[in-house]
PDB file of C-alpha atoms in Angstrom:
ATOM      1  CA  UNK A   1      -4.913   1.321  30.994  1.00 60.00           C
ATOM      2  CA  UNK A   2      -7.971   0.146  29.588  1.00 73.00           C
ATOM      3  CA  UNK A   3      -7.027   1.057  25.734  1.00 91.00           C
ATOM      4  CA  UNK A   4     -10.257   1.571  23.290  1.00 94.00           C
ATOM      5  CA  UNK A   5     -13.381   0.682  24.918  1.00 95.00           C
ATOM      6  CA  UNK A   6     -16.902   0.448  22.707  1.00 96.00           C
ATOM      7  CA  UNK A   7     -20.211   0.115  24.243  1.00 96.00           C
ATOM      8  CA  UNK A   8     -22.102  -1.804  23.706  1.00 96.00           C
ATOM      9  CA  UNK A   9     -21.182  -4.809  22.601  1.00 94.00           C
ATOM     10  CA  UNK A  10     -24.506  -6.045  20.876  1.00 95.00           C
ATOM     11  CA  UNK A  11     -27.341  -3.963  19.899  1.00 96.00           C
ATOM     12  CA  UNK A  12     -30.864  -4.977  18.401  1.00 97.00           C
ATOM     13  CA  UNK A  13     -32.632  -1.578  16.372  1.00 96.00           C
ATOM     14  CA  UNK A  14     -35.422  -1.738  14.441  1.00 97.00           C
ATOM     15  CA  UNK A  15     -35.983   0.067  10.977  1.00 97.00           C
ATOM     16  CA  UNK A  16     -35.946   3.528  11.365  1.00 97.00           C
ATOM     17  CA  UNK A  17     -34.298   3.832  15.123  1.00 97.00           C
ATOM     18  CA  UNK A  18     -31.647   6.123  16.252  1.00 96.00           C
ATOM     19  CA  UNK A  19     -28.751   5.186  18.497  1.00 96.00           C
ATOM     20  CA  UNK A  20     -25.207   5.946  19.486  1.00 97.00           C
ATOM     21  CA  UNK A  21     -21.948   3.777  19.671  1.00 98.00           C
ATOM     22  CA  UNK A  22     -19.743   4.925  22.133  1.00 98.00           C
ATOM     23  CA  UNK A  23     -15.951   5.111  22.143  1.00 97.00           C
ATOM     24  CA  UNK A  24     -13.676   5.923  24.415  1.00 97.00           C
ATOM     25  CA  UNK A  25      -9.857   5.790  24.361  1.00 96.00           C
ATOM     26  CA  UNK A  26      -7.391   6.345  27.812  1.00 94.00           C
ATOM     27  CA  UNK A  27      -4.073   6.910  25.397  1.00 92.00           C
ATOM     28  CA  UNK A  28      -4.328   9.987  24.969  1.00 92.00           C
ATOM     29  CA  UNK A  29      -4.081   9.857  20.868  1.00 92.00           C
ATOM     30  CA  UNK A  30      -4.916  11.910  19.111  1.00 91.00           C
ATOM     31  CA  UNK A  31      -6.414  10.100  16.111  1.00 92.00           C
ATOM     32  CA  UNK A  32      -9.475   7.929  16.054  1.00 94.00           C
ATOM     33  CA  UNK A  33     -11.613   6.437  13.484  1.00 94.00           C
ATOM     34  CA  UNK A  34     -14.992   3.947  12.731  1.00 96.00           C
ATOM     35  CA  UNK A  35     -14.599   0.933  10.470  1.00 95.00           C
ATOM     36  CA  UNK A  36     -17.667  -1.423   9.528  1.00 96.00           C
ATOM     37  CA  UNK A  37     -16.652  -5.056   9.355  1.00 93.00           C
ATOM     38  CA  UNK A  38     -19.006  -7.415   6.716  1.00 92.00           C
ATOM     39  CA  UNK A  39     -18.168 -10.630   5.296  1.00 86.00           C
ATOM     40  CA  UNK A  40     -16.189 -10.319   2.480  1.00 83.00           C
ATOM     41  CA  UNK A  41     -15.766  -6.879   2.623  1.00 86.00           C
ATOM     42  CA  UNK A  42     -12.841  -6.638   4.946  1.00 87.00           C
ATOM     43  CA  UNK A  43     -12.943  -3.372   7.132  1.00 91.00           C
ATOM     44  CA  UNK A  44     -14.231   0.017   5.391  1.00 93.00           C
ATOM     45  CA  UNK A  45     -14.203   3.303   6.906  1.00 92.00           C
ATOM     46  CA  UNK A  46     -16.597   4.928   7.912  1.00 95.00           C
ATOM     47  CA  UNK A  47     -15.482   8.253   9.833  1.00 95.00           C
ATOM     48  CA  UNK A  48     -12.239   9.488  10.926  1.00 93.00           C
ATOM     49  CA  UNK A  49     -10.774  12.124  13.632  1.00 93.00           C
ATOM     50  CA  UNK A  50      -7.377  13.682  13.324  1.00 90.00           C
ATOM     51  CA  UNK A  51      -8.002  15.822  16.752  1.00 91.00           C
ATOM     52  CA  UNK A  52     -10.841  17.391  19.081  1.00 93.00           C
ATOM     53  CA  UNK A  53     -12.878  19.279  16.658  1.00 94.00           C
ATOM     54  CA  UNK A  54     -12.286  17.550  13.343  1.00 93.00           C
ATOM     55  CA  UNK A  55     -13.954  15.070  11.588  1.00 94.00           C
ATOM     56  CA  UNK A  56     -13.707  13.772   8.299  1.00 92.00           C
ATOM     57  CA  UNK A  57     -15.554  11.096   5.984  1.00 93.00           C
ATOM     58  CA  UNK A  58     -14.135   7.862   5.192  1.00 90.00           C
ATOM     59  CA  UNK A  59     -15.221   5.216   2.332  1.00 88.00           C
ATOM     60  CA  UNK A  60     -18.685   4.332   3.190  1.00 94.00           C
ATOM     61  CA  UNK A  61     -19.966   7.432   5.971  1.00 96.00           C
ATOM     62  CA  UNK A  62     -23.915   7.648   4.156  1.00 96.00           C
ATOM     63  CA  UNK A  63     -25.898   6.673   7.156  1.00 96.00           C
ATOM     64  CA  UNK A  64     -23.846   7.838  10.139  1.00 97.00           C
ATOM     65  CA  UNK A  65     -22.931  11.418  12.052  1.00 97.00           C
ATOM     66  CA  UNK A  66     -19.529  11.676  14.809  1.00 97.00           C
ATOM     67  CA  UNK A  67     -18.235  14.390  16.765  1.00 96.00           C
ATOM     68  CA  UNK A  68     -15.594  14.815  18.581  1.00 96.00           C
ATOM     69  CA  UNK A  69     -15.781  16.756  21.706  1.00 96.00           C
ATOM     70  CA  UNK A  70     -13.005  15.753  23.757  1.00 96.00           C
ATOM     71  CA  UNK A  71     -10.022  13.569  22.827  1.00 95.00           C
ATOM     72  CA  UNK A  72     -11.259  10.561  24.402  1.00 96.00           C
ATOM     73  CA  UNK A  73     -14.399  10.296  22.916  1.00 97.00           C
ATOM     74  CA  UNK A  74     -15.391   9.402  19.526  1.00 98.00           C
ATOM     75  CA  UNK A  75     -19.197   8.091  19.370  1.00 98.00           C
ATOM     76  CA  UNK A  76     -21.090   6.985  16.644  1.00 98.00           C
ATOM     77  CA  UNK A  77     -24.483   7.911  15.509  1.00 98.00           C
ATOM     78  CA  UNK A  78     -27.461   6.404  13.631  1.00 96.00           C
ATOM     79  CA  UNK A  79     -29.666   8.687  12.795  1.00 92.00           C
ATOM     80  CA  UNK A  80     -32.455   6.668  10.943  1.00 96.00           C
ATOM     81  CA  UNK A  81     -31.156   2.842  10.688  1.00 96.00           C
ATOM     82  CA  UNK A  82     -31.603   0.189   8.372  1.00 97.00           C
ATOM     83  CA  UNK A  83     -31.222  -3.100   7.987  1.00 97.00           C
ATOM     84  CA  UNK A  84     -27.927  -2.581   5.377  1.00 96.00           C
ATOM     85  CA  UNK A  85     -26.434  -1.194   8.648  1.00 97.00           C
ATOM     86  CA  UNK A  86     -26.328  -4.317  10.401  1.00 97.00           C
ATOM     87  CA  UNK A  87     -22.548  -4.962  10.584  1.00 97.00           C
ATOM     88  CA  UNK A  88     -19.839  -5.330  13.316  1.00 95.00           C
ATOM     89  CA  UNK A  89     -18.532  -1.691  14.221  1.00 97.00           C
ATOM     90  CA  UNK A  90     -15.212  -1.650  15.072  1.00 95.00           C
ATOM     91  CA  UNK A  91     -13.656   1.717  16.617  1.00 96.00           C
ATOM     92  CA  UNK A  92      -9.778   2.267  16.459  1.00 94.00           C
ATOM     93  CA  UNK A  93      -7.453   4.815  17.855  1.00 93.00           C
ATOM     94  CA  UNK A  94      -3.703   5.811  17.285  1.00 89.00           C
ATOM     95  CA  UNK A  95      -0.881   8.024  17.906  1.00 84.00           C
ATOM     96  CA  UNK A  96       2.380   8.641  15.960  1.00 79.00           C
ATOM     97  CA  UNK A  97       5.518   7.540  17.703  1.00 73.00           C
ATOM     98  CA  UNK A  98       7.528  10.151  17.860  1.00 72.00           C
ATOM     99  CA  UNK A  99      10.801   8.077  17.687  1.00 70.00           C
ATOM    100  CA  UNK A 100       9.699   5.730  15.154  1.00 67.00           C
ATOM    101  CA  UNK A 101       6.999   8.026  13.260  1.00 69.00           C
ATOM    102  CA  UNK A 102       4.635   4.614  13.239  1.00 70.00           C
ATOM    103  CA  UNK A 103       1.208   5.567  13.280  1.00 77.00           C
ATOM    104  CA  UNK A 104      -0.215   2.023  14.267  1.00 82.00           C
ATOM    105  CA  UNK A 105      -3.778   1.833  15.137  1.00 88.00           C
ATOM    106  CA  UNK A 106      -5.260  -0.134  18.423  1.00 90.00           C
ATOM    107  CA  UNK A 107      -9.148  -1.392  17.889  1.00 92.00           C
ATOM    108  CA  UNK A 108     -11.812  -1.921  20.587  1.00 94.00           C
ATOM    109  CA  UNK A 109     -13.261  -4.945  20.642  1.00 92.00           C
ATOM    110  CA  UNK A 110     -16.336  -4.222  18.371  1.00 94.00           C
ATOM    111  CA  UNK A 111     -19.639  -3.534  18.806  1.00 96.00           C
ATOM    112  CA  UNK A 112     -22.285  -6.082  16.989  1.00 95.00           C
ATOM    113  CA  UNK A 113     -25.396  -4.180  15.481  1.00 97.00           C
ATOM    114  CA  UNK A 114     -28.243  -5.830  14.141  1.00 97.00           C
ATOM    115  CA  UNK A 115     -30.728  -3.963  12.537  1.00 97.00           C
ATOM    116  CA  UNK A 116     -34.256  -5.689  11.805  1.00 96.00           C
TER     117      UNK A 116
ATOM    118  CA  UNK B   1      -9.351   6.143  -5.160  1.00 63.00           C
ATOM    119  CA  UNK B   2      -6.621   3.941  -3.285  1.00 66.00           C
ATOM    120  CA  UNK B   3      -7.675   0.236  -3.207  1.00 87.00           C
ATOM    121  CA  UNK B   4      -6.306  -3.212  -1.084  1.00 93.00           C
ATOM    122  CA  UNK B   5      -6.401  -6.007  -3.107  1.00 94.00           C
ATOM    123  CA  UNK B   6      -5.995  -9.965  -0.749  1.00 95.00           C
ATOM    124  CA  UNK B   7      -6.338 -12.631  -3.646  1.00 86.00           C
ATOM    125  CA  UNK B   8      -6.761 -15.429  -1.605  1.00 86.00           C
ATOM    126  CA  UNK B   9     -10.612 -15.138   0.263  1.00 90.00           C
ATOM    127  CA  UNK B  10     -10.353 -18.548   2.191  1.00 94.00           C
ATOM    128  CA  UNK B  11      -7.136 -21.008   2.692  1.00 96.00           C
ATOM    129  CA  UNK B  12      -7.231 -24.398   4.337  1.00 97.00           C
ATOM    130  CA  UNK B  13      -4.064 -25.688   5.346  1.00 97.00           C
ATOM    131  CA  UNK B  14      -2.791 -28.394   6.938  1.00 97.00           C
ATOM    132  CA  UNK B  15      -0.330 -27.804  10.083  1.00 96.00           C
ATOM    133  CA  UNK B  16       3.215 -27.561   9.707  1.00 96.00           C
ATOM    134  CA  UNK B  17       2.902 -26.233   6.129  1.00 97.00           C
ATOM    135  CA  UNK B  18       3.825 -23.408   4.927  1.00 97.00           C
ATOM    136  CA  UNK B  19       1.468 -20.091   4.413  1.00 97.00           C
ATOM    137  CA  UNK B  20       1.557 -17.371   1.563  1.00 97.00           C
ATOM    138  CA  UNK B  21      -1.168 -14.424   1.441  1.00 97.00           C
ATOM    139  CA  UNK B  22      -1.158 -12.108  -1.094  1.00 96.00           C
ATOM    140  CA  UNK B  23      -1.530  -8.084  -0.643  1.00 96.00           C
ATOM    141  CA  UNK B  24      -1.398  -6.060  -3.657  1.00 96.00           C
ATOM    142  CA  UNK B  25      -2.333  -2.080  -3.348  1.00 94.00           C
ATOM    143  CA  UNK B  26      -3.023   0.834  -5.725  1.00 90.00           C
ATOM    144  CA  UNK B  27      -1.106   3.309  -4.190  1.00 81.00           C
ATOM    145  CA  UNK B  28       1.731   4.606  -6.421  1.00 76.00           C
ATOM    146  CA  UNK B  29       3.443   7.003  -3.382  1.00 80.00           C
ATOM    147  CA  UNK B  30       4.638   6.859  -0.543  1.00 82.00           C
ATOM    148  CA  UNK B  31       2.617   3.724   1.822  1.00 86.00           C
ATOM    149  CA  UNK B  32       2.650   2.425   5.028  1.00 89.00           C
ATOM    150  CA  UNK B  33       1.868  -1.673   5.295  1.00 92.00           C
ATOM    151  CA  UNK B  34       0.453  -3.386   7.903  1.00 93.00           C
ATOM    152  CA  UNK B  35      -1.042  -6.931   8.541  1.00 96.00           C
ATOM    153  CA  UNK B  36      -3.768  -7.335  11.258  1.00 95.00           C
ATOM    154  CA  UNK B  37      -4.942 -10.717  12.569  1.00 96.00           C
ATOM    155  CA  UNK B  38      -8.418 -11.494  14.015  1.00 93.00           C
ATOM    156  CA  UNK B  39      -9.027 -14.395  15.816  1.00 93.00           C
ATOM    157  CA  UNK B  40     -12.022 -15.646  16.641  1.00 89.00           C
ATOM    158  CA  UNK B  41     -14.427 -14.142  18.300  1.00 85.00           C
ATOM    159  CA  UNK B  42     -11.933 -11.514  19.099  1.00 87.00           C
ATOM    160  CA  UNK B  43     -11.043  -8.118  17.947  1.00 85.00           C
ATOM    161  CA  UNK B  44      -7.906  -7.114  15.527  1.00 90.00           C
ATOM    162  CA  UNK B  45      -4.040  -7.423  16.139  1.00 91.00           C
ATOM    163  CA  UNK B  46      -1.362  -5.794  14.491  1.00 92.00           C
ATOM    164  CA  UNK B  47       1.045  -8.861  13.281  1.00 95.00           C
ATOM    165  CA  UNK B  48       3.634  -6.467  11.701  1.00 94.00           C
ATOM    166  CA  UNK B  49       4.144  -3.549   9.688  1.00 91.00           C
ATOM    167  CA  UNK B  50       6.744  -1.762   7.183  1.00 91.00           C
ATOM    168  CA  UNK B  51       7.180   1.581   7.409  1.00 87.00           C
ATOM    169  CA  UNK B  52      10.831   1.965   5.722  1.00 86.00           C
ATOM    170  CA  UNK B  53      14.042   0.368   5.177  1.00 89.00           C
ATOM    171  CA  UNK B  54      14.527  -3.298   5.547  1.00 93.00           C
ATOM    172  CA  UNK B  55      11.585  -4.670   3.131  1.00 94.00           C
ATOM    173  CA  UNK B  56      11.083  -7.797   5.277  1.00 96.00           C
ATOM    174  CA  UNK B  57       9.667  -7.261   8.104  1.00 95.00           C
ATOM    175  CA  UNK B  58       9.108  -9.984  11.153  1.00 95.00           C
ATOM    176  CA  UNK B  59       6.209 -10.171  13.155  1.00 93.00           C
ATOM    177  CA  UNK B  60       4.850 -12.095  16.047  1.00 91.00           C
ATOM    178  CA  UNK B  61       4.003 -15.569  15.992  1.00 93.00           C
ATOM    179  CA  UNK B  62       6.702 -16.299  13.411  1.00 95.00           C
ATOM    180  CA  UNK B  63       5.427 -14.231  10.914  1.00 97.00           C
ATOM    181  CA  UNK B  64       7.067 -12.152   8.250  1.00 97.00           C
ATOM    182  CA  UNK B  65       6.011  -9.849   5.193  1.00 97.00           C
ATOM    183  CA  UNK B  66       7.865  -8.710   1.783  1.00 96.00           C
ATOM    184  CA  UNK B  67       7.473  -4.998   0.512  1.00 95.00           C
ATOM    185  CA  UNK B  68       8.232  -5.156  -3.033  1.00 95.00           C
ATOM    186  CA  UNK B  69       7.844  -1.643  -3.883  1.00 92.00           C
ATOM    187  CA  UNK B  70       7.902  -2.543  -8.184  1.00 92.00           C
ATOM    188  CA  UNK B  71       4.860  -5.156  -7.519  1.00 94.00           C
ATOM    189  CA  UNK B  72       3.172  -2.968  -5.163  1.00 94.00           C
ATOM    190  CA  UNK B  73       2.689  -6.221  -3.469  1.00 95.00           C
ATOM    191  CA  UNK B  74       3.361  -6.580   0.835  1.00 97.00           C
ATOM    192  CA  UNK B  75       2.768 -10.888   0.721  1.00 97.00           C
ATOM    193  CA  UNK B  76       2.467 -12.394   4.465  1.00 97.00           C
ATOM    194  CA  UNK B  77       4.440 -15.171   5.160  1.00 97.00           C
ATOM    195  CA  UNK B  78       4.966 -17.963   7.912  1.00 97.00           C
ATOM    196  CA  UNK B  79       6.985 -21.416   7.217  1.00 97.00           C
ATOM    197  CA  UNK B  80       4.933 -23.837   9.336  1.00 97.00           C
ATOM    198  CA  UNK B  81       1.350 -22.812  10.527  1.00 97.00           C
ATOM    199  CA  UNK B  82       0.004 -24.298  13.735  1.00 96.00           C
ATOM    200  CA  UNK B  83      -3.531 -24.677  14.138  1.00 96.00           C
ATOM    201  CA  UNK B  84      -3.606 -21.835  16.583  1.00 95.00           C
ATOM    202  CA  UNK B  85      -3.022 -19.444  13.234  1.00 97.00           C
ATOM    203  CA  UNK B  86      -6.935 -20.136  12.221  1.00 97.00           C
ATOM    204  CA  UNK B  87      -7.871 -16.561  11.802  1.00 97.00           C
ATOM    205  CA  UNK B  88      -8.988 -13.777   9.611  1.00 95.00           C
ATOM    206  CA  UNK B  89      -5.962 -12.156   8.284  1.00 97.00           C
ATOM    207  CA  UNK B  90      -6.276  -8.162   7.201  1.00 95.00           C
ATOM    208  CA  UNK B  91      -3.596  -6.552   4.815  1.00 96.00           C
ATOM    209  CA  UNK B  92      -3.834  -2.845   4.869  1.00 93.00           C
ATOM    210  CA  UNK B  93      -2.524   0.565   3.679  1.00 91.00           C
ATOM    211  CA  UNK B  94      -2.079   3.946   4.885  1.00 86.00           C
ATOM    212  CA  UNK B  95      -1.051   6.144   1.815  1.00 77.00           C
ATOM    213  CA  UNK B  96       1.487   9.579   2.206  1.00 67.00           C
ATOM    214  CA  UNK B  97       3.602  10.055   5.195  1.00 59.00           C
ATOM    215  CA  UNK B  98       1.517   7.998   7.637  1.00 54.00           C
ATOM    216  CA  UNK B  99       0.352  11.211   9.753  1.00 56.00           C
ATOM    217  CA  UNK B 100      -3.456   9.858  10.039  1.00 63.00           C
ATOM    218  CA  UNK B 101      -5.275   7.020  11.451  1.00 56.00           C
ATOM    219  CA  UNK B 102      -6.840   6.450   8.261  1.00 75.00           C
ATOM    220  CA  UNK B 103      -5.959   2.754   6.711  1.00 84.00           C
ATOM    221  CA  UNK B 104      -8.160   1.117   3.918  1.00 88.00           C
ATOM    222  CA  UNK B 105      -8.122  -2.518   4.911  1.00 91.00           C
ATOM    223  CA  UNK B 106      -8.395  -5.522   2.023  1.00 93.00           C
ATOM    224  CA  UNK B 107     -10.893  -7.490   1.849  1.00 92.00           C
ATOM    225  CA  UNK B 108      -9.340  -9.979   4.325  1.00 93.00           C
ATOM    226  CA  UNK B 109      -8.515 -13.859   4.228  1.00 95.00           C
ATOM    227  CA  UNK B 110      -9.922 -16.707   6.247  1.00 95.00           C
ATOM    228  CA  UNK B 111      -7.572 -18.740   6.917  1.00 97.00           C
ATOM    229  CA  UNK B 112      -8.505 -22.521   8.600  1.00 97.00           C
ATOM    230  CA  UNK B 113      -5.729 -25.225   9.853  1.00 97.00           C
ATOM    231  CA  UNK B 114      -6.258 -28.572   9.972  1.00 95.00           C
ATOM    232  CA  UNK B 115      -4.664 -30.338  13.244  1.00 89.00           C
TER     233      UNK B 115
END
């Protein structure tokens, strides 16, 4: 069980590249989401899934496209990227317990972006 | 729009004293808490959460939290830090009936122990 798994784990783009950040998760939950980690900021949202087929913005989602095909897979994409993008990308996923009804997400270890 | 509010942006203590971060949120309704640890170089935790009933809630690692519904406050607590606690410590919310992945994470707190 290999939980939330982001590739890759450091990334150098230049001004104006595209790329994707992938995320995959083997729990079968159904809910998955894309947080942006700077300092002092704390975690903001950038994109969230409540199911194949639907995605919705979160606080900060200028900048950045997701789909979600399948339930395991939830990438990331930068269409156009710049420097304000460089960040640490965190992707998280999470089911609701159906005994407890906790929702309680499980993060990837993060994907480090630097964007010159 | 909902906000997390962590008052205290870096904390040096000294080990075996005791810890207090503060959590304050928005949200008038219906929340669900949550404080997530991140140690170094590593990615987040979940140290405890509150969904209902008993507002204290005990984590790992010795840690507890206080819902006070009237302060909209959820304060993290531990009596006697050890200098394996040095971390980045993340309060956050989920508002309504918790049927989303969607939390909005504070600001988050740094906090350093001295051996």
């Amino acid at each position: 069980n290999a939980g939330v798994t982001q590739t890759p784990k450091f990334q150098v783009l230049k001004t104006g590249q595209s790329m994707t950040l992938q995320c995959a998760q083997d729990m079968n939950h159904e809910y998955m989401s894309w947080y942006r980690q700077d300092p002092g900021m704390g975690l903001r949202l950038i994109h969230y899934s409540v199911g194949a087929g639907i995605t919705d913005q979160g606080e900060v989602p200028n900048g950045y496209n997701v789909s979600r095909s399948t339930t395991e897979d939830f990438p990331l994409r930068l269409l156009s990227a710049a420097p304000s993008q460089t960040s640490v990308y965190f992707c998280a996923s999470s089911t609701r317990d159906r005994g407890t009804g906790a929702n309680v997400l499980t993060f990837g270890a993060g994907s480090r972006l630097t964007v010159l | 729009a909902q906000s997390v509010s962590q008052h205290n942006h870096h904390v040096i203590l000294s080990e075996a004293a005791s810890l207090e971060l503060g959590c304050n949120y928005s949200y008038g309704g219906t929340v669900n808490l949550f404080w997530y640890v991140q140690y170094p170089g590593q990615h987040l935790q979940l140290l405890l959460k509150y969904f209902s009933g008993d507002p204290l809630v005990k984590g790992i690692k010795g840690f507890e939290a206080e819902f006070i519904k009237s302060k909209f406050s959820f304060n993290l607590r531990k009596p006697s830090v050890q200098w394996s606690d040095t971390a980045e410590y993340f309060c956050a919310v989920r508002q309504g009936s918790g049927n989303t992945g969607k939390l909005i994470f504070g600001q988050g707190t740094t906090l350093q122990v001295k051996p």
